[in-house]
Amino acid sequence: MPPITSALQILTLFSICLPLANSIGFNYPAVFNFGDSNSDTGGLVAGVAEPLNPPHGQIYFQNPSGRFCDGRLIIDFLMDAMDLPFLNSYLDSIGAPSFRKGCNFAAAGSTILRATASSVSPFSFAIQVAQFLRFKARVLELQAKTKKIRKYLPEEDYFEKGLYMFDIGQNDLAGAFYSKSYDQILVLIPTILSEFETGIQELYHQGARNFWIHNTGPLGCLTQNIAKFGTDPSKLDELGCVSLHNQASKLLNLQLHALCKKLQGQYLDANVTYVDIFTIKSNLIANYSRYGFEHPIMACCGHGGPPLNYNSRVACGRTKVVNGSVVTAKGCKDSTEYVSWDGIHYTEAANQYVSSQILTGKYSDPPFSDNMPFLLKLKF
Ligand SMILES: *[C@@H]1O[C@H](CO)[C@@H](O)[C@H](O)[C@H]1NC(C)=O
Ligand SMILES: *[C@@H]1O[C@H](CO)[C@@H](O)[C@H](O)[C@H]1NC(C)=O
Ligand SMILES: *[C@@H]1O[C@H](CO)[C@@H](O)[C@H](O)[C@H]1NC(C)=O
């Protein structure tokens, strides 16, 4: 082997083991977000006109804010850290919302793969991307026509300089477990990611240059999945999470990470950041007491009491007749003690913890340095 090759190999090895921390400035004029309930700030509620009831929003917004949470989501904390206002939903037209600093296309229940008649959300990833294209076209058209509404809309160059965030794919896996075998789900993963790549390519061709991609969390640790698929203890791992669900999440994430690497190599004039939410959330669930939580799995807002306080027939804040008796899924006394808000979504306290970990820069590829001034803004 010629010496030059081994020198190169050593260099390559070195850069794999010691990735240089990028100092991402976070000077983005706007954010365009795509996703599901993890980052939905009102899309599904506006789009399908099915309201959320209290106690949603109780800890921060004081009323249901369109978020499946007692308060703020990860995206809200990230916007705050970037000194940008909370994102308004593309679908929410009431009250002349400002889209100056960005727009949120996320809708709860959305999948990467096309929605079917039984989907919770019709706004799957390709639709969200199409909505973005219309948004951009309309903004450019209006910017050229009238100065009056300029302050509510992004400037033309925000589309290139803005940050494009993604948190989607969890529902593709979660839904598949209801009708498919594990082997069939594994076969489906490349199809899911190929559809995701198509959307990313479309946005790149439209001028997007900064991509921020969250991987999927430990699906098997969601109360909903433990209640449905974890009744047999042999199906659970040492954390009490459904093993196969978490294995599927890990496999999706491996392939998503590989896709991000491929895009990093392909789009030399762009930034593609992959963020490992799975590791952050697993650590939170495993070591919850160290981070100030008392309940890693049991839902705060639900019905049925310990150990899960989850009833798939009664969603948080709803009242229903179950087995002849009236049942309400109520909130717990102190949601800051809980990781799980409603059995499917995380509490604001958990979201704040996850955000603080994202902002250390240690869980992204490429990593970024953690000595940025905006970190001081995130009190934790
Ligand atoms: C990528 O990120 C770096 C560091 O924040 C920034 O200087 C650069 O402008 C970004 N590239 C693009 C294409 O926006
Ligand atoms: C929990 O914390 C221990 C000690 O820091 C760590 O080794 C372990 O990886 C954590 N668990 C998870 C699932 O991250
Ligand atoms: C309803 O009653 C049946 C029969 O008593 C019982 O098996 C089932 O668990 C009950 N369902 C709920 C949601 O309480």
Tab-separated table of C-alpha atoms and ligand atoms in Angstrom:
chain	number	residue	atom	x	y	z
A	1	MET	CA	0.000	0.000	0.000
A	2	PRO	CA	1.588	3.342	-1.012
A	3	PRO	CA	2.221	5.607	1.982
A	4	ILE	CA	0.004	8.370	0.617
A	5	THR	CA	-3.042	6.100	0.947
A	6	SER	CA	-2.421	5.311	4.577
A	7	ALA	CA	-1.824	8.964	5.354
A	8	LEU	CA	-5.167	9.747	3.756
A	9	GLN	CA	-6.796	6.915	5.651
A	10	ILE	CA	-5.414	8.218	8.905
A	11	LEU	CA	-6.658	11.698	8.073
A	12	THR	CA	-10.085	10.328	7.217
A	13	LEU	CA	-10.179	8.319	10.420
A	14	PHE	CA	-9.107	11.355	12.358
A	15	SER	CA	-11.870	13.491	10.948
A	16	ILE	CA	-14.457	10.793	11.625
A	17	CYS	CA	-13.400	10.440	15.246
A	18	LEU	CA	-12.961	14.133	15.878
A	19	PRO	CA	-15.481	16.038	13.835
A	20	LEU	CA	-14.718	19.744	13.967
A	21	ALA	CA	-17.474	21.630	15.667
A	22	ASN	CA	-19.063	24.130	13.309
A	23	SER	CA	-19.955	27.399	14.868
A	24	ILE	CA	-23.412	27.730	13.397
A	25	GLY	CA	-24.331	31.365	13.721
A	26	PHE	CA	-28.084	30.820	13.962
A	27	ASN	CA	-28.514	34.104	12.151
A	28	TYR	CA	-31.498	32.950	10.199
A	29	PRO	CA	-33.989	35.601	9.075
A	30	ALA	CA	-36.792	33.014	8.897
A	31	VAL	CA	-37.696	29.389	9.591
A	32	PHE	CA	-39.811	27.109	7.423
A	33	ASN	CA	-40.922	24.014	9.300
A	34	PHE	CA	-42.350	20.701	8.097
A	35	GLY	CA	-43.595	17.935	10.347
A	36	ASP	CA	-46.190	16.271	12.526
A	37	SER	CA	-47.521	16.940	16.034
A	38	ASN	CA	-43.976	17.194	17.397
A	39	SER	CA	-43.789	20.629	15.770
A	40	ASP	CA	-47.413	21.497	14.899
A	41	THR	CA	-48.247	24.981	16.193
A	42	GLY	CA	-51.866	24.908	15.038
A	43	GLY	CA	-51.959	23.321	11.584
A	44	LEU	CA	-54.147	20.299	12.161
A	45	VAL	CA	-56.595	22.180	14.370
A	46	ALA	CA	-56.986	24.879	11.706
A	47	GLY	CA	-56.902	22.459	8.785
A	48	VAL	CA	-59.446	19.892	9.905
A	49	ALA	CA	-61.309	22.231	12.283
A	50	GLU	CA	-61.315	19.771	15.182
A	51	PRO	CA	-60.521	21.752	18.315
A	52	LEU	CA	-58.222	20.738	21.148
A	53	ASN	CA	-59.704	21.127	24.623
A	54	PRO	CA	-58.163	22.329	27.869
A	55	PRO	CA	-55.974	21.389	29.683
A	56	HIS	CA	-53.940	21.660	26.445
A	57	GLY	CA	-51.828	24.792	26.641
A	58	GLN	CA	-52.529	25.320	30.352
A	59	ILE	CA	-48.972	25.785	31.543
A	60	TYR	CA	-47.867	28.434	29.060
A	61	PHE	CA	-50.503	29.739	26.641
A	62	GLN	CA	-53.314	29.456	29.227
A	63	ASN	CA	-55.591	28.004	26.557
A	64	PRO	CA	-55.302	25.384	23.804
A	65	SER	CA	-52.886	26.895	21.284
A	66	GLY	CA	-53.224	24.259	18.588
A	67	ARG	CA	-50.304	22.386	20.119
A	68	PHE	CA	-50.663	18.827	21.416
A	69	CYS	CA	-48.985	19.816	24.664
A	70	ASP	CA	-49.531	21.587	27.964
A	71	GLY	CA	-47.256	24.364	26.712
A	72	ARG	CA	-44.390	24.913	24.318
A	73	LEU	CA	-42.937	22.478	21.808
A	74	ILE	CA	-39.286	21.913	20.885
A	75	ILE	CA	-39.763	24.194	17.871
A	76	ASP	CA	-40.953	27.001	20.179
A	77	PHE	CA	-37.833	26.718	22.347
A	78	LEU	CA	-35.617	26.636	19.259
A	79	MET	CA	-37.315	29.724	17.797
A	80	ASP	CA	-36.842	31.461	21.103
A	81	ALA	CA	-33.158	30.520	21.171
A	82	MET	CA	-32.772	31.972	17.667
A	83	ASP	CA	-34.457	35.182	18.778
A	84	LEU	CA	-37.359	34.578	16.422
A	85	PRO	CA	-41.101	34.653	17.228
A	86	PHE	CA	-43.159	31.445	17.469
A	87	LEU	CA	-44.120	30.155	14.034
A	88	ASN	CA	-47.638	30.649	12.745
A	89	SER	CA	-49.286	27.821	10.899
A	90	TYR	CA	-49.737	28.093	7.142
A	91	LEU	CA	-53.296	26.816	7.548
A	92	ASP	CA	-54.301	29.293	10.247
A	93	SER	CA	-55.790	32.277	8.466
A	94	ILE	CA	-57.696	33.964	11.285
A	95	GLY	CA	-56.328	37.180	12.769
A	96	ALA	CA	-53.913	38.080	9.949
A	97	PRO	CA	-50.950	36.119	11.301
A	98	SER	CA	-47.504	37.364	10.383
A	99	PHE	CA	-45.326	35.082	8.284
A	100	ARG	CA	-42.446	37.555	8.182
A	101	LYS	CA	-40.072	35.317	10.163
A	102	GLY	CA	-41.267	32.062	8.700
A	103	CYS	CA	-44.144	29.673	8.328
A	104	ASN	CA	-45.083	26.323	9.800
A	105	PHE	CA	-46.418	23.624	7.476
A	106	ALA	CA	-46.449	20.905	10.151
A	107	ALA	CA	-49.732	19.225	11.042
A	108	ALA	CA	-50.326	16.640	13.749
A	109	GLY	CA	-50.761	13.097	12.501
A	110	SER	CA	-48.923	13.791	9.252
A	111	THR	CA	-46.844	11.136	7.578
A	112	ILE	CA	-44.067	11.259	5.003
A	113	LEU	CA	-45.942	8.783	2.815
A	114	ARG	CA	-49.162	9.948	1.176
A	115	ALA	CA	-52.179	10.090	3.451
A	116	THR	CA	-54.971	7.562	3.017
A	117	ALA	CA	-58.687	7.884	3.762
A	118	SER	CA	-58.089	6.774	7.354
A	119	SER	CA	-55.170	9.132	8.047
A	120	VAL	CA	-55.492	11.633	10.898
A	121	SER	CA	-53.962	14.344	8.719
A	122	PRO	CA	-54.342	14.751	4.967
A	123	PHE	CA	-51.262	17.024	4.994
A	124	SER	CA	-48.515	14.492	4.304
A	125	PHE	CA	-44.986	15.627	3.493
A	126	ALA	CA	-45.466	16.111	-0.262
A	127	ILE	CA	-48.534	18.260	0.450
A	128	GLN	CA	-46.585	20.349	2.980
A	129	VAL	CA	-43.858	20.877	0.386
A	130	ALA	CA	-46.491	21.826	-2.204
A	131	GLN	CA	-48.002	24.269	0.307
A	132	PHE	CA	-44.551	25.792	0.737
A	133	LEU	CA	-44.190	26.215	-3.033
A	134	ARG	CA	-47.508	28.027	-3.180
A	135	PHE	CA	-46.555	30.103	-0.138
A	136	LYS	CA	-43.290	31.165	-1.757
A	137	ALA	CA	-44.885	31.927	-5.109
A	138	ARG	CA	-47.626	34.026	-3.482
A	139	VAL	CA	-45.146	35.889	-1.301
A	140	LEU	CA	-42.978	36.812	-4.297
A	141	GLU	CA	-46.054	37.843	-6.254
A	142	LEU	CA	-47.381	40.038	-3.440
A	143	GLN	CA	-43.971	41.528	-2.687
A	144	ALA	CA	-43.804	42.716	-6.284
A	145	LYS	CA	-47.328	44.144	-6.210
A	146	THR	CA	-47.745	45.972	-2.949
A	147	LYS	CA	-45.518	47.403	-0.261
A	148	LYS	CA	-48.330	47.447	2.288
A	149	ILE	CA	-48.225	43.836	3.430
A	150	ARG	CA	-44.479	43.551	3.158
A	151	LYS	CA	-43.989	43.521	6.911
A	152	TYR	CA	-46.095	40.391	7.262
A	153	LEU	CA	-44.206	38.441	4.605
A	154	PRO	CA	-40.633	37.187	4.225
A	155	GLU	CA	-38.243	39.115	1.990
A	156	GLU	CA	-37.227	37.309	-1.169
A	157	ASP	CA	-33.763	36.400	0.116
A	158	TYR	CA	-35.176	34.874	3.318
A	159	PHE	CA	-36.037	31.803	1.243
A	160	GLU	CA	-32.375	31.192	0.568
A	161	LYS	CA	-31.027	32.343	3.917
A	162	GLY	CA	-33.749	30.791	6.053
A	163	LEU	CA	-33.606	27.562	8.035
A	164	TYR	CA	-35.679	24.620	6.788
A	165	MET	CA	-36.582	22.321	9.693
A	166	PHE	CA	-38.024	18.819	9.547
A	167	ASP	CA	-39.505	16.521	12.165
A	168	ILE	CA	-41.562	13.889	10.396
A	169	GLY	CA	-41.645	10.106	9.984
A	170	GLN	CA	-42.767	8.999	13.432
A	171	ASN	CA	-46.354	8.479	12.260
A	172	ASP	CA	-45.291	6.427	9.256
A	173	LEU	CA	-43.805	3.864	11.643
A	174	ALA	CA	-46.438	4.198	14.371
A	175	GLY	CA	-49.262	3.653	11.892
A	176	ALA	CA	-47.554	0.739	10.176
A	177	PHE	CA	-47.454	-1.284	13.416
A	178	TYR	CA	-51.256	-1.481	13.404
A	179	SER	CA	-51.472	-3.309	10.093
A	180	LYS	CA	-48.061	-4.676	9.159
A	181	SER	CA	-45.583	-7.272	10.380
A	182	TYR	CA	-42.181	-6.142	11.606
A	183	ASP	CA	-40.529	-7.452	8.426
A	184	GLN	CA	-42.998	-5.543	6.276
A	185	ILE	CA	-42.214	-2.381	8.240
A	186	LEU	CA	-38.492	-2.799	7.680
A	187	VAL	CA	-39.121	-3.131	3.955
A	188	LEU	CA	-41.205	0.046	4.062
A	189	ILE	CA	-38.475	2.236	5.586
A	190	PRO	CA	-36.504	2.853	2.343
A	191	THR	CA	-39.780	3.819	0.627
A	192	ILE	CA	-40.536	6.313	3.408
A	193	LEU	CA	-37.074	7.842	3.129
A	194	SER	CA	-37.164	7.986	-0.636
A	195	GLU	CA	-40.349	10.064	-0.415
A	196	PHE	CA	-38.625	12.279	2.155
A	197	GLU	CA	-35.638	12.740	-0.159
A	198	THR	CA	-37.941	13.765	-3.004
A	199	GLY	CA	-39.357	16.570	-0.852
A	200	ILE	CA	-35.901	17.740	0.244
A	201	GLN	CA	-34.718	17.775	-3.379
A	202	GLU	CA	-37.719	19.840	-4.384
A	203	LEU	CA	-36.960	22.399	-1.660
A	204	TYR	CA	-33.290	22.485	-2.648
A	205	HIS	CA	-34.234	23.177	-6.251
A	206	GLN	CA	-36.466	25.963	-4.960
A	207	GLY	CA	-33.444	27.562	-3.316
A	208	ALA	CA	-33.437	26.136	0.223
A	209	ARG	CA	-29.854	25.913	1.500
A	210	ASN	CA	-30.027	25.302	5.255
A	211	PHE	CA	-31.608	22.004	6.298
A	212	TRP	CA	-32.142	20.942	9.917
A	213	ILE	CA	-33.462	17.405	10.205
A	214	HIS	CA	-34.663	15.778	13.436
A	215	ASN	CA	-34.587	12.010	13.584
A	216	THR	CA	-37.439	10.102	15.148
A	217	GLY	CA	-37.750	9.508	18.899
A	218	PRO	CA	-38.060	6.191	20.751
A	219	LEU	CA	-41.524	5.259	19.465
A	220	GLY	CA	-41.728	2.242	21.772
A	221	CYS	CA	-41.531	4.487	24.843
A	222	LEU	CA	-44.773	6.298	24.021
A	223	THR	CA	-47.476	5.345	26.519
A	224	GLN	CA	-49.909	4.734	23.664
A	225	ASN	CA	-47.682	2.028	22.185
A	226	ILE	CA	-46.917	0.441	25.543
A	227	ALA	CA	-50.664	0.245	26.256
A	228	LYS	CA	-51.428	-1.332	22.890
A	229	PHE	CA	-48.349	-3.454	22.101
A	230	GLY	CA	-46.668	-3.939	25.475
A	231	THR	CA	-49.234	-5.950	27.438
A	232	ASP	CA	-46.917	-8.968	27.170
A	233	PRO	CA	-43.851	-8.093	29.315
A	234	SER	CA	-41.572	-10.110	27.021
A	235	LYS	CA	-42.187	-7.437	24.372
A	236	LEU	CA	-40.676	-4.732	26.597
A	237	ASP	CA	-37.057	-3.685	26.980
A	238	GLU	CA	-35.253	-2.747	30.206
A	239	LEU	CA	-36.805	0.748	30.151
A	240	GLY	CA	-40.308	-0.687	29.847
A	241	CYS	CA	-40.565	0.400	26.204
A	242	VAL	CA	-41.804	-1.769	23.323
A	243	SER	CA	-38.608	-3.259	21.848
A	244	LEU	CA	-39.709	-3.707	18.236
A	245	HIS	CA	-41.021	-0.149	17.990
A	246	ASN	CA	-37.701	1.205	19.208
A	247	GLN	CA	-35.772	-1.088	16.879
A	248	ALA	CA	-37.794	0.192	13.938
A	249	SER	CA	-37.127	3.799	15.020
A	250	LYS	CA	-33.406	3.060	15.211
A	251	LEU	CA	-33.414	1.519	11.767
A	252	LEU	CA	-35.275	4.466	10.269
A	253	ASN	CA	-32.778	6.785	11.946
A	254	LEU	CA	-29.751	4.873	10.631
A	255	GLN	CA	-31.063	5.213	7.103
A	256	LEU	CA	-32.102	8.842	7.645
A	257	HIS	CA	-28.609	9.612	8.904
A	258	ALA	CA	-27.115	7.944	5.822
A	259	LEU	CA	-29.425	10.033	3.634
A	260	CYS	CA	-28.276	13.213	5.402
A	261	LYS	CA	-24.641	12.218	4.798
A	262	LYS	CA	-25.443	11.648	1.148
A	263	LEU	CA	-27.119	15.059	0.889
A	264	GLN	CA	-24.163	16.707	2.642
A	265	GLY	CA	-21.917	15.238	-0.048
A	266	GLN	CA	-24.291	16.128	-2.862
A	267	TYR	CA	-25.267	19.682	-1.899
A	268	LEU	CA	-21.890	21.299	-1.449
A	269	ASP	CA	-23.439	24.772	-1.301
A	270	ALA	CA	-25.846	23.821	1.496
A	271	ASN	CA	-25.823	22.966	5.206
A	272	VAL	CA	-27.523	19.720	6.143
A	273	THR	CA	-27.718	19.109	9.898
A	274	TYR	CA	-28.978	15.809	11.300
A	275	VAL	CA	-30.180	15.991	14.914
A	276	ASP	CA	-30.318	12.849	17.068
A	277	ILE	CA	-33.558	13.313	19.010
A	278	PHE	CA	-33.727	9.547	19.688
A	279	THR	CA	-30.645	9.590	21.914
A	280	ILE	CA	-31.772	12.674	23.826
A	281	LYS	CA	-35.263	11.314	24.496
A	282	SER	CA	-34.018	7.811	25.428
A	283	ASN	CA	-31.601	9.325	27.888
A	284	LEU	CA	-34.418	11.408	29.374
A	285	ILE	CA	-36.666	8.359	29.785
A	286	ALA	CA	-33.878	6.183	31.210
A	287	ASN	CA	-32.451	8.788	33.573
A	288	TYR	CA	-35.568	10.853	34.244
A	289	SER	CA	-34.981	11.468	37.948
A	290	ARG	CA	-31.592	13.031	37.241
A	291	TYR	CA	-33.353	15.621	35.066
A	292	GLY	CA	-36.011	16.413	37.655
A	293	PHE	CA	-38.871	14.188	36.470
A	294	GLU	CA	-40.893	11.667	38.463
A	295	HIS	CA	-42.805	9.810	35.768
A	296	PRO	CA	-41.004	8.701	32.593
A	297	ILE	CA	-43.876	6.748	30.986
A	298	MET	CA	-47.229	7.442	32.680
A	299	ALA	CA	-49.312	10.109	30.919
A	300	CYS	CA	-50.136	13.311	32.769
A	301	CYS	CA	-53.381	13.938	30.908
A	302	GLY	CA	-55.345	10.751	30.494
A	303	HIS	CA	-57.661	8.244	32.076
A	304	GLY	CA	-57.179	4.976	33.916
A	305	GLY	CA	-54.645	5.838	36.594
A	306	PRO	CA	-51.257	4.182	37.126
A	307	PRO	CA	-49.218	2.642	35.709
A	308	LEU	CA	-50.012	4.247	32.328
A	309	ASN	CA	-53.011	6.552	32.874
A	310	TYR	CA	-53.843	6.054	29.220
A	311	ASN	CA	-57.078	5.075	27.513
A	312	SER	CA	-56.979	5.037	23.724
A	313	ARG	CA	-60.705	5.779	23.600
A	314	VAL	CA	-60.570	9.027	25.565
A	315	ALA	CA	-58.100	11.650	24.357
A	316	CYS	CA	-56.719	14.290	26.715
A	317	GLY	CA	-59.354	16.880	27.560
A	318	ARG	CA	-62.259	14.820	26.198
A	319	THR	CA	-65.266	13.270	27.893
A	320	LYS	CA	-66.817	10.081	26.592
A	321	VAL	CA	-69.127	7.288	27.581
A	322	VAL	CA	-67.000	4.164	27.983
A	323	ASN	CA	-68.678	0.917	29.049
A	324	GLY	CA	-71.744	2.841	30.096
A	325	SER	CA	-70.004	5.331	32.344
A	326	VAL	CA	-68.961	8.909	31.638
A	327	VAL	CA	-65.201	9.232	31.556
A	328	THR	CA	-63.017	12.347	31.273
A	329	ALA	CA	-59.291	12.387	30.478
A	330	LYS	CA	-58.053	15.041	32.869
A	331	GLY	CA	-54.693	16.652	33.450
A	332	CYS	CA	-52.456	15.739	36.371
A	333	LYS	CA	-51.657	18.114	39.224
A	334	ASP	CA	-48.115	19.019	38.174
A	335	SER	CA	-47.216	18.334	34.552
A	336	THR	CA	-43.577	19.321	35.133
A	337	GLU	CA	-43.125	15.957	36.899
A	338	TYR	CA	-44.120	14.064	33.750
A	339	VAL	CA	-42.281	13.296	30.519
A	340	SER	CA	-45.481	12.287	28.720
A	341	TRP	CA	-48.269	14.805	28.345
A	342	ASP	CA	-51.095	12.735	26.862
A	343	GLY	CA	-49.526	9.350	26.196
A	344	ILE	CA	-48.413	10.343	22.677
A	345	HIS	CA	-46.769	13.748	23.080
A	346	TYR	CA	-44.183	15.140	25.470
A	347	THR	CA	-44.852	17.744	28.157
A	348	GLU	CA	-43.483	21.255	27.899
A	349	ALA	CA	-40.999	20.377	30.668
A	350	ALA	CA	-39.718	17.423	28.614
A	351	ASN	CA	-39.608	19.545	25.448
A	352	GLN	CA	-37.554	22.141	27.277
A	353	TYR	CA	-35.089	19.488	28.397
A	354	VAL	CA	-34.808	18.058	24.851
A	355	SER	CA	-34.299	21.566	23.410
A	356	SER	CA	-31.547	22.345	25.892
A	357	GLN	CA	-29.773	19.163	24.782
A	358	ILE	CA	-30.205	19.947	21.075
A	359	LEU	CA	-28.644	23.343	21.701
A	360	THR	CA	-25.519	21.850	23.224
A	361	GLY	CA	-24.673	20.935	19.622
A	362	LYS	CA	-23.438	17.530	20.733
A	363	TYR	CA	-26.290	15.572	19.213
A	364	SER	CA	-26.035	16.862	15.677
A	365	ASP	CA	-24.047	15.853	12.661
A	366	PRO	CA	-22.160	17.999	11.981
A	367	PRO	CA	-21.942	19.082	15.631
A	368	PHE	CA	-21.851	22.771	16.473
A	369	SER	CA	-20.051	24.499	19.288
A	370	ASP	CA	-21.929	25.163	22.480
A	371	ASN	CA	-20.423	28.513	23.387
A	372	MET	CA	-22.907	30.593	21.475
A	373	PRO	CA	-24.505	33.572	23.158
A	374	PHE	CA	-28.044	32.455	22.344
A	375	LEU	CA	-27.628	29.543	24.755
A	376	LEU	CA	-27.739	31.977	27.621
A	377	LYS	CA	-31.296	32.738	26.627
A	378	LEU	CA	-32.485	29.237	27.328
A	379	LYS	CA	-32.994	29.090	31.047
A	380	PHE	CA	-32.908	25.523	32.227
B	1	LIG	C1	-23.880	27.259	6.258
B	1	LIG	O1	-23.601	27.605	7.595
B	1	LIG	C2	-22.525	28.504	7.746
B	1	LIG	C3	-22.272	28.669	9.215
B	1	LIG	O2	-23.428	29.148	9.853
B	1	LIG	C4	-22.871	29.827	7.070
B	1	LIG	O3	-21.795	30.730	7.190
B	1	LIG	C5	-23.168	29.575	5.617
B	1	LIG	O4	-23.632	30.757	5.025
B	1	LIG	C6	-24.238	28.498	5.455
B	1	LIG	N1	-24.385	28.145	4.075
B	1	LIG	C7	-25.436	28.489	3.360
B	1	LIG	C8	-25.438	28.002	1.955
B	1	LIG	O5	-26.345	29.154	3.809
B	2	LIG	C1	-28.392	7.013	31.533
B	2	LIG	O1	-27.279	7.593	32.155
B	2	LIG	C2	-26.110	6.775	32.162
B	2	LIG	C3	-25.077	7.458	32.996
B	2	LIG	O2	-24.821	8.756	32.523
B	2	LIG	C4	-25.661	6.574	30.734
B	2	LIG	O3	-24.516	5.750	30.679
B	2	LIG	C5	-26.779	5.915	29.929
B	2	LIG	O4	-26.401	5.826	28.589
B	2	LIG	C6	-28.070	6.723	30.063
B	2	LIG	N1	-29.132	5.952	29.425
B	2	LIG	C7	-29.570	6.216	28.188
B	2	LIG	C8	-30.605	5.296	27.623
B	2	LIG	O5	-29.150	7.156	27.540
B	3	LIG	C1	-65.229	-2.458	29.379
B	3	LIG	O1	-65.795	-3.589	30.018
B	3	LIG	C2	-65.215	-4.822	29.601
B	3	LIG	C3	-66.027	-5.941	30.260
B	3	LIG	O2	-66.227	-5.663	31.634
B	3	LIG	C4	-63.748	-4.848	29.982
B	3	LIG	O3	-63.154	-6.052	29.566
B	3	LIG	C5	-63.053	-3.691	29.319
B	3	LIG	O4	-61.706	-3.639	29.751
B	3	LIG	C6	-63.739	-2.396	29.678
B	3	LIG	N1	-63.126	-1.335	28.897
B	3	LIG	C7	-62.655	-0.216	29.440
B	3	LIG	C8	-62.022	0.739	28.490
B	3	LIG	O5	-62.730	0.034	30.624
